[in-house]
mmCIF file of C-alpha atoms in Angstrom:
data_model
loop_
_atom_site.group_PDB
_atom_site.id
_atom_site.type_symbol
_atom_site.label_atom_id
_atom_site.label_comp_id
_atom_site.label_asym_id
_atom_site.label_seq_id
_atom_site.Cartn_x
_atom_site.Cartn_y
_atom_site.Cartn_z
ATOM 1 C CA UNK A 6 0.000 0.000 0.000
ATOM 2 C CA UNK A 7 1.137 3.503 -0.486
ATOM 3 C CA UNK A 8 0.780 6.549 1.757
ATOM 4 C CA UNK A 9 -1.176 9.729 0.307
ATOM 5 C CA UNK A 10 -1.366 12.740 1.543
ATOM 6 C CA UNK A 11 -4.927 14.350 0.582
ATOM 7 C CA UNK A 12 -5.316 17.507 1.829
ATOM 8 C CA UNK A 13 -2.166 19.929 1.341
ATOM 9 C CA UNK A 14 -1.987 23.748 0.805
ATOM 10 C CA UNK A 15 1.183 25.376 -0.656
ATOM 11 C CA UNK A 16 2.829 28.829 0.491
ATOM 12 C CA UNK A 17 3.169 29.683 -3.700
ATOM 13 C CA UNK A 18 -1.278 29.079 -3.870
ATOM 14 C CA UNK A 19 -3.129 29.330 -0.907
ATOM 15 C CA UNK A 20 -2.775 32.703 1.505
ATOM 16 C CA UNK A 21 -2.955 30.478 4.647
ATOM 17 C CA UNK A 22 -0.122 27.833 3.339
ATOM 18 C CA UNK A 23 3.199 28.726 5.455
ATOM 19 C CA UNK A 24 5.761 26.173 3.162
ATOM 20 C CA UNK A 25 6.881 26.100 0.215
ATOM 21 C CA UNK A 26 6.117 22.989 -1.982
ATOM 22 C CA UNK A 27 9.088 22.008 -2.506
ATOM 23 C CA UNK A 28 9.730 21.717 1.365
ATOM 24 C CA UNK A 29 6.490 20.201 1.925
ATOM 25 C CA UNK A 30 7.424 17.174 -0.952
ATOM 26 C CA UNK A 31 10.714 16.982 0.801
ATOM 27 C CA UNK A 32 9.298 16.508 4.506
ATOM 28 C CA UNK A 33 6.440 13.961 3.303
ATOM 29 C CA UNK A 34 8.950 11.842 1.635
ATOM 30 C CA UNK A 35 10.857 11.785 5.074
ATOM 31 C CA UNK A 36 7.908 10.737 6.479
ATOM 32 C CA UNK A 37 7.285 7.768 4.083
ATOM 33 C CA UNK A 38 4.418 9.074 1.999
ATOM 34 C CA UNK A 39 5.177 8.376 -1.298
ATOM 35 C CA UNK A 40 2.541 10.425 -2.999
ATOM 36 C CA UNK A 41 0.616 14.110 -2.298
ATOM 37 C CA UNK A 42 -2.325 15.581 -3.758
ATOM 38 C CA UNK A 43 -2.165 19.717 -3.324
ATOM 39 C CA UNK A 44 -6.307 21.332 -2.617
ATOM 40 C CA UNK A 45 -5.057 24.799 -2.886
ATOM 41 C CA UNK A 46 -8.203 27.113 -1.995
ATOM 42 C CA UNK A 47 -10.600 28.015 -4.732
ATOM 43 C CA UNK A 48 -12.426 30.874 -3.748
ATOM 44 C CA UNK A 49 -13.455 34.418 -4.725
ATOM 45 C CA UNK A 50 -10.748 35.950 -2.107
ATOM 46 C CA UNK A 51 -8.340 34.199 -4.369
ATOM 47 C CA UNK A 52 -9.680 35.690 -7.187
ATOM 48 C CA UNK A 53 -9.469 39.666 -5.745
ATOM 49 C CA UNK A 54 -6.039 39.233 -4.189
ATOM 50 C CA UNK A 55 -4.331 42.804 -5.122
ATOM 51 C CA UNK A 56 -2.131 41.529 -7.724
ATOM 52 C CA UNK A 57 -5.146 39.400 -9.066
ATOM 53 C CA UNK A 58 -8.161 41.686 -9.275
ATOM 54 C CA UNK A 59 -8.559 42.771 -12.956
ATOM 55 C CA UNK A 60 -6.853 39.899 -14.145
ATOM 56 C CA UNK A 61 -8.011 37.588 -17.133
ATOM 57 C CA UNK A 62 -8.986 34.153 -16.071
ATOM 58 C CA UNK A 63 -6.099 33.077 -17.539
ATOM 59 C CA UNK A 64 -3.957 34.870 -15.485
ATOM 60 C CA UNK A 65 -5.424 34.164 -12.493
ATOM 61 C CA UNK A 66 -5.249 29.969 -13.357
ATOM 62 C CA UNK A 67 -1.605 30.740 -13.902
ATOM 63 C CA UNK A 68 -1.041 32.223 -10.113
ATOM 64 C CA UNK A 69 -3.458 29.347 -8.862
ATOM 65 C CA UNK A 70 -1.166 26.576 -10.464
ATOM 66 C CA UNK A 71 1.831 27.389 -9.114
ATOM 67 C CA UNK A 72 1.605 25.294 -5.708
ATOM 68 C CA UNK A 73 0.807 22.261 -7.771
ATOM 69 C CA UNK A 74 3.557 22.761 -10.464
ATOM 70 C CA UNK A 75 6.524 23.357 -8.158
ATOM 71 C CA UNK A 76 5.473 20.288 -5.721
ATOM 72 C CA UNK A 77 4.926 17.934 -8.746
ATOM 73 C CA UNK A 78 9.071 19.436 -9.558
ATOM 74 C CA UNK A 79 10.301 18.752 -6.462
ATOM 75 C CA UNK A 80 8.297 15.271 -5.921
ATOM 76 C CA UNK A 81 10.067 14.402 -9.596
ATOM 77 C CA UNK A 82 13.180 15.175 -8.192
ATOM 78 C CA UNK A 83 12.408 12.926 -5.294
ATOM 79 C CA UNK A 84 10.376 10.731 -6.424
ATOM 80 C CA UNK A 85 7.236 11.501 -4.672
ATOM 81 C CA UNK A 86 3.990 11.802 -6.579
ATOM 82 C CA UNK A 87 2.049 14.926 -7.317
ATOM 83 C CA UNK A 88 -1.868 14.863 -8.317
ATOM 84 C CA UNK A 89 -3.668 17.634 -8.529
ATOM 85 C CA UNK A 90 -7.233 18.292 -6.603
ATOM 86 C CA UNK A 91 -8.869 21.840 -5.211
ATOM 87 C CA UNK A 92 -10.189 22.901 -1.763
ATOM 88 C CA UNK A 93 -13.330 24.729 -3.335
ATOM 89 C CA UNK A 94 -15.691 27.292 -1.124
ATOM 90 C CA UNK A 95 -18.497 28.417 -3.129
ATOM 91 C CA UNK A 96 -20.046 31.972 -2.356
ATOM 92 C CA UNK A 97 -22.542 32.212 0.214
ATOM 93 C CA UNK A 98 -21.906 28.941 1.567
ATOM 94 C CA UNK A 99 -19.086 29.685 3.917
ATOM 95 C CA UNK A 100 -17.832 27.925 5.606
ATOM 96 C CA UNK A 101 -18.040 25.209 4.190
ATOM 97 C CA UNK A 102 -15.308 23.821 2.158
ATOM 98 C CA UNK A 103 -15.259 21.028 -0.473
ATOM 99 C CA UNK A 104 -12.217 19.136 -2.057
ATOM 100 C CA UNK A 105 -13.004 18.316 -5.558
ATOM 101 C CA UNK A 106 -10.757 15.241 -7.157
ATOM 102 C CA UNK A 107 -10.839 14.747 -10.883
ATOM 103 C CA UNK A 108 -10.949 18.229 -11.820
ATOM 104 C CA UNK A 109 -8.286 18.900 -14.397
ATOM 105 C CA UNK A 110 -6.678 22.296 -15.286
ATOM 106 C CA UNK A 111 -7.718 21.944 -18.528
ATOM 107 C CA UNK A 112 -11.658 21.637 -17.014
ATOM 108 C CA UNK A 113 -11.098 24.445 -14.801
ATOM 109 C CA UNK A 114 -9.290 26.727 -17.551
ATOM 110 C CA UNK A 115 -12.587 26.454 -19.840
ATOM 111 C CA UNK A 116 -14.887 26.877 -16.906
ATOM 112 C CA UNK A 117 -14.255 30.307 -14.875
ATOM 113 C CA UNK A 118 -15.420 31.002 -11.225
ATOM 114 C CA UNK A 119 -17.316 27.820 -10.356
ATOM 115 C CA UNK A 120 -17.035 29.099 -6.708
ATOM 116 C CA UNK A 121 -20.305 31.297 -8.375
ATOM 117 C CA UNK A 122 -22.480 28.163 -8.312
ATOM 118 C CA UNK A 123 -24.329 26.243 -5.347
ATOM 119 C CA UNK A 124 -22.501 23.119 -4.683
ATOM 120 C CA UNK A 125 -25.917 20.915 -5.454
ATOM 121 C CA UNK A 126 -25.211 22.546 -9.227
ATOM 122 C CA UNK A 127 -21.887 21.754 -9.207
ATOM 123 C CA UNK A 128 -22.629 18.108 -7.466
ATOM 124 C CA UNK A 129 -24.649 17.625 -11.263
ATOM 125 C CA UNK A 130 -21.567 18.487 -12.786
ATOM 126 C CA UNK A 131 -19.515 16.283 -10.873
ATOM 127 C CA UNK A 132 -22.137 13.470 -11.743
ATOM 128 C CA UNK A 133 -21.339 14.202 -15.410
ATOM 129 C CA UNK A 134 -17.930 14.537 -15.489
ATOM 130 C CA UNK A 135 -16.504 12.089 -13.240
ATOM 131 C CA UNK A 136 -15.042 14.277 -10.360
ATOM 132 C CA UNK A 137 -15.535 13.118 -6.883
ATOM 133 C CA UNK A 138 -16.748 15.416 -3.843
ATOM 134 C CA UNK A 139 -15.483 15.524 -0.337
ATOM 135 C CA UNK A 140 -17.495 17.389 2.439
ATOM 136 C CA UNK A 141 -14.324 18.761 4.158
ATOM 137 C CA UNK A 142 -14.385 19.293 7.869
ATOM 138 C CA UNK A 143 -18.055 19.243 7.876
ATOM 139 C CA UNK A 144 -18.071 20.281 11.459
ATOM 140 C CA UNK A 145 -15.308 22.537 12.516
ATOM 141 C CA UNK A 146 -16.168 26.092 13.802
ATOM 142 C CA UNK A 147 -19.327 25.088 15.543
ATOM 143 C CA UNK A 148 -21.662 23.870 12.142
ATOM 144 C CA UNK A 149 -24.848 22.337 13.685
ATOM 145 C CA UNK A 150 -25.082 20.366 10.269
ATOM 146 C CA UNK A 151 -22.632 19.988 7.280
ATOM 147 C CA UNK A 152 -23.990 21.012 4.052
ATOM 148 C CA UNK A 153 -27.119 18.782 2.449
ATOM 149 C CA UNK A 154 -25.785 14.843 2.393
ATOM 150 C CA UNK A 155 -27.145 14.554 -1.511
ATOM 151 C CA UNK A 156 -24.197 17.102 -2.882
ATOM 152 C CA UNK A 157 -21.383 15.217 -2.133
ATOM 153 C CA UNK A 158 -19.856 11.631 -2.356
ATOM 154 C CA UNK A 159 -17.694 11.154 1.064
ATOM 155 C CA UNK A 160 -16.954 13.242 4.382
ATOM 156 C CA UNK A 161 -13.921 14.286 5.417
ATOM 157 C CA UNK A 162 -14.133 12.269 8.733
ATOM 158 C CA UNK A 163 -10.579 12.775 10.095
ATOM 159 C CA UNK A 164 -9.242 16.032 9.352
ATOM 160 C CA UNK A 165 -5.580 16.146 10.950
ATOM 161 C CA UNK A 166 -5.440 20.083 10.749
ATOM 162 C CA UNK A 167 -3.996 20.195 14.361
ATOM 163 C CA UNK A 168 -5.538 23.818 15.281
ATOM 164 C CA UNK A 169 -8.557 23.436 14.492
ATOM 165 C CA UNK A 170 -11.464 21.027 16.563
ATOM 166 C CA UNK A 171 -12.787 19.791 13.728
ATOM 167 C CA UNK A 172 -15.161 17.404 15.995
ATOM 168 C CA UNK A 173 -14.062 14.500 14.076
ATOM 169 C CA UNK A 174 -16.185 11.783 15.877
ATOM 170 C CA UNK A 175 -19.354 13.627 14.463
ATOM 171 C CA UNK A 176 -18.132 13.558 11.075
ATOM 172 C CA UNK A 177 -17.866 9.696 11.510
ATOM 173 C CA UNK A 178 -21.192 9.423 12.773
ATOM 174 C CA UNK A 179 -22.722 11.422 10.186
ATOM 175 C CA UNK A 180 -20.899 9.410 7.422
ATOM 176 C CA UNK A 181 -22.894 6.281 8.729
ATOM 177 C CA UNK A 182 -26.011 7.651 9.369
ATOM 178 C CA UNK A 183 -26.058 9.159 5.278
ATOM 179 C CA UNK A 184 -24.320 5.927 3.780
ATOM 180 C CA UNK A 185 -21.591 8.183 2.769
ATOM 181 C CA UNK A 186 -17.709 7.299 2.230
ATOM 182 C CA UNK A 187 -15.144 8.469 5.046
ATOM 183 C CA UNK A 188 -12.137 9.839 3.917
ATOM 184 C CA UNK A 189 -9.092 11.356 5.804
ATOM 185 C CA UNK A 190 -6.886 14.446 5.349
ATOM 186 C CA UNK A 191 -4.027 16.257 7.244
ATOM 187 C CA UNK A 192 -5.399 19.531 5.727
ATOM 188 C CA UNK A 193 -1.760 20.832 5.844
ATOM 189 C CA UNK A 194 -1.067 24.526 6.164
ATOM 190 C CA UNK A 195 2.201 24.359 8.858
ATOM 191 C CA UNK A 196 5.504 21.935 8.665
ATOM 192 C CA UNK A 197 4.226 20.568 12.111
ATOM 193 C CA UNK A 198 1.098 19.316 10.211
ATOM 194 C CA UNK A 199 3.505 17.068 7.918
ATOM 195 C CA UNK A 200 1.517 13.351 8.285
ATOM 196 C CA UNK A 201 -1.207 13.610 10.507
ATOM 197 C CA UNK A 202 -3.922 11.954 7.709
ATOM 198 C CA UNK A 203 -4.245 10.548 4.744
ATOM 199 C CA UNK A 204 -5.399 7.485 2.875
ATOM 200 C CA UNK A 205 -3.280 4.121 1.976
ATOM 201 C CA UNK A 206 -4.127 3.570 -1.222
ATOM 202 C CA UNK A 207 -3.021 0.084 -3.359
ATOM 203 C CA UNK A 208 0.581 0.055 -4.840
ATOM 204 C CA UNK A 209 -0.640 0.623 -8.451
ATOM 205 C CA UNK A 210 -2.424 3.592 -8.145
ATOM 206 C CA UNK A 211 -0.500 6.328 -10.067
ATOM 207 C CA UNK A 212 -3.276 8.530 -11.491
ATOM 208 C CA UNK A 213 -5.644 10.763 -10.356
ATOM 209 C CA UNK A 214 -8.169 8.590 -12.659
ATOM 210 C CA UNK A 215 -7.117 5.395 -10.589
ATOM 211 C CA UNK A 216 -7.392 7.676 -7.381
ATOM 212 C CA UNK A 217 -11.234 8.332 -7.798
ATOM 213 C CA UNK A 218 -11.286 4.634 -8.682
ATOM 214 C CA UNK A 219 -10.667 3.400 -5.313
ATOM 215 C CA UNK A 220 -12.295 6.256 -3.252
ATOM 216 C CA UNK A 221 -15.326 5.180 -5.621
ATOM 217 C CA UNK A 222 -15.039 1.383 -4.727
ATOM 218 C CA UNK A 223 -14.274 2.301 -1.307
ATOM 219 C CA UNK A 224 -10.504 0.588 -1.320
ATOM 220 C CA UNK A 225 -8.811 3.570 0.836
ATOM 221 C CA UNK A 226 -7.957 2.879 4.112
ATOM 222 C CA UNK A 227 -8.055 5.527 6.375
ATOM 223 C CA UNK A 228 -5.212 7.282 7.819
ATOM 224 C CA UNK A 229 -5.593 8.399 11.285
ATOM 225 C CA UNK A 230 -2.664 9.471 13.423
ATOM 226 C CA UNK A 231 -3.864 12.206 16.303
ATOM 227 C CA UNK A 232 -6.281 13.340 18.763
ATOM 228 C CA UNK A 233 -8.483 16.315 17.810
ATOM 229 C CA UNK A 234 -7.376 20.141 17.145
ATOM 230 C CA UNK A 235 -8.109 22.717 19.571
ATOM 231 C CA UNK A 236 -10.980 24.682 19.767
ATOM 232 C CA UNK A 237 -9.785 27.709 17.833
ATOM 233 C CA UNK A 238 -6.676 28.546 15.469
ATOM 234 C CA UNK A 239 -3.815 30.150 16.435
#
């Protein structure tokens, strides 16, 4: 089986990542993970930054790439394994947060600001497309209830992320009760986060196409290494 990191934000992508890719690659493979997605945020604060705002689409999919394209360098140079996924919040539905594997550049390129829809219309197009949705930390900050069970395919049940309370155990509970998968994610931001979650995932699974294959078929085995968060972030 092979470790995978799931849940990973870069310094060069997402505004609350504090290390740079190539760093983060270097610390997993210590750690004996042998492959890393990157979920960089994908949000309309992305899209304003300063040096963003008035930017082409283009432009700002160049800026939002960069976590993902200096990782999969350094995990080449390694030989670690780099996917690609997104962390997507859509607007007015803070705060919750969905990671979205399957998605390819290319898709996301030729489809602007899909933060703009609700996440049940952008469940459809996962349906059509083949991209697989994960309920992220479907209770952290207090949420009575995580967003409605029909517009995603798993829950984030272990979330590693180890300032937060995410209130795991009520993630589990909800999986069962909805017949939904579990899945598990560091949600890395700081180098102490470096291994707290992920998934083991069988030895010939090299693609993000195979990746959504077993999450699918339920062959992931859960990674879970800590006790909760705290209560608030630093």
């Amino acid at each position: 089986m092979v470790q995978v990191e799931t849940h990973c934000h870069t310094a060069e992508t997402s505004s609350c990542g504090k290390v740079p890719a190539a760093k983060i690659v270097a610390d997993y493979k210590k750690a004996g993970y042998r492959m890393l997605i990157t979920t960089d945020h994908y949000y309309e604060r992305m899209w304003e930054r300063p040096e963003l705002a008035g930017r082409d689409w283009q432009e700002k999919m160049d800026a939002y790439m960069r976590g993902y394209r200096a990782a999969r360098a350094a995990g080449e140079a390694l030989g670690v394994r780099v996917l690609f996924a997104t962390e997507i919040q859509f607007d007015g539905c803070a705060p919750h947060d969905f990671l979205i594997y399957g998605m390819s550049e290319e898709y996301m390129r030729a489809h602007p600001y899909l933060n703009r829809m609700r996440p049940e219309e952008f469940y459809a197009i996962c349906r059509r497309e083949g991209f697989y949705m994960i309920h992220a930390h479907p209770f952290r900050k207090g949420k009575e209830q995580p967003y409605l069970p029909v517009c995603y395919d798993a829950v984030e049940v272990f979330n590693g992320h180890p300032r937060h309370d995410s209130h795991n155990q009520r993630a589990v509970h909800f999986a069962l009760e909805n017949g939904l998968a579990m899945f598990s994610g560091t949600d890395y931001h700081w180098e102490e986060d470096c291994g707290r979650g992920g998934i083991l995932l069988p030895e010939e699974t090299d693609t993000m196409e195979k990746v959504v294959a077993c999450l699918r078929s339920r062959q992931a085995e859960l990674i879970v290494t800590y006790e909760e968060g705290k209560e608030e972030e630093k």
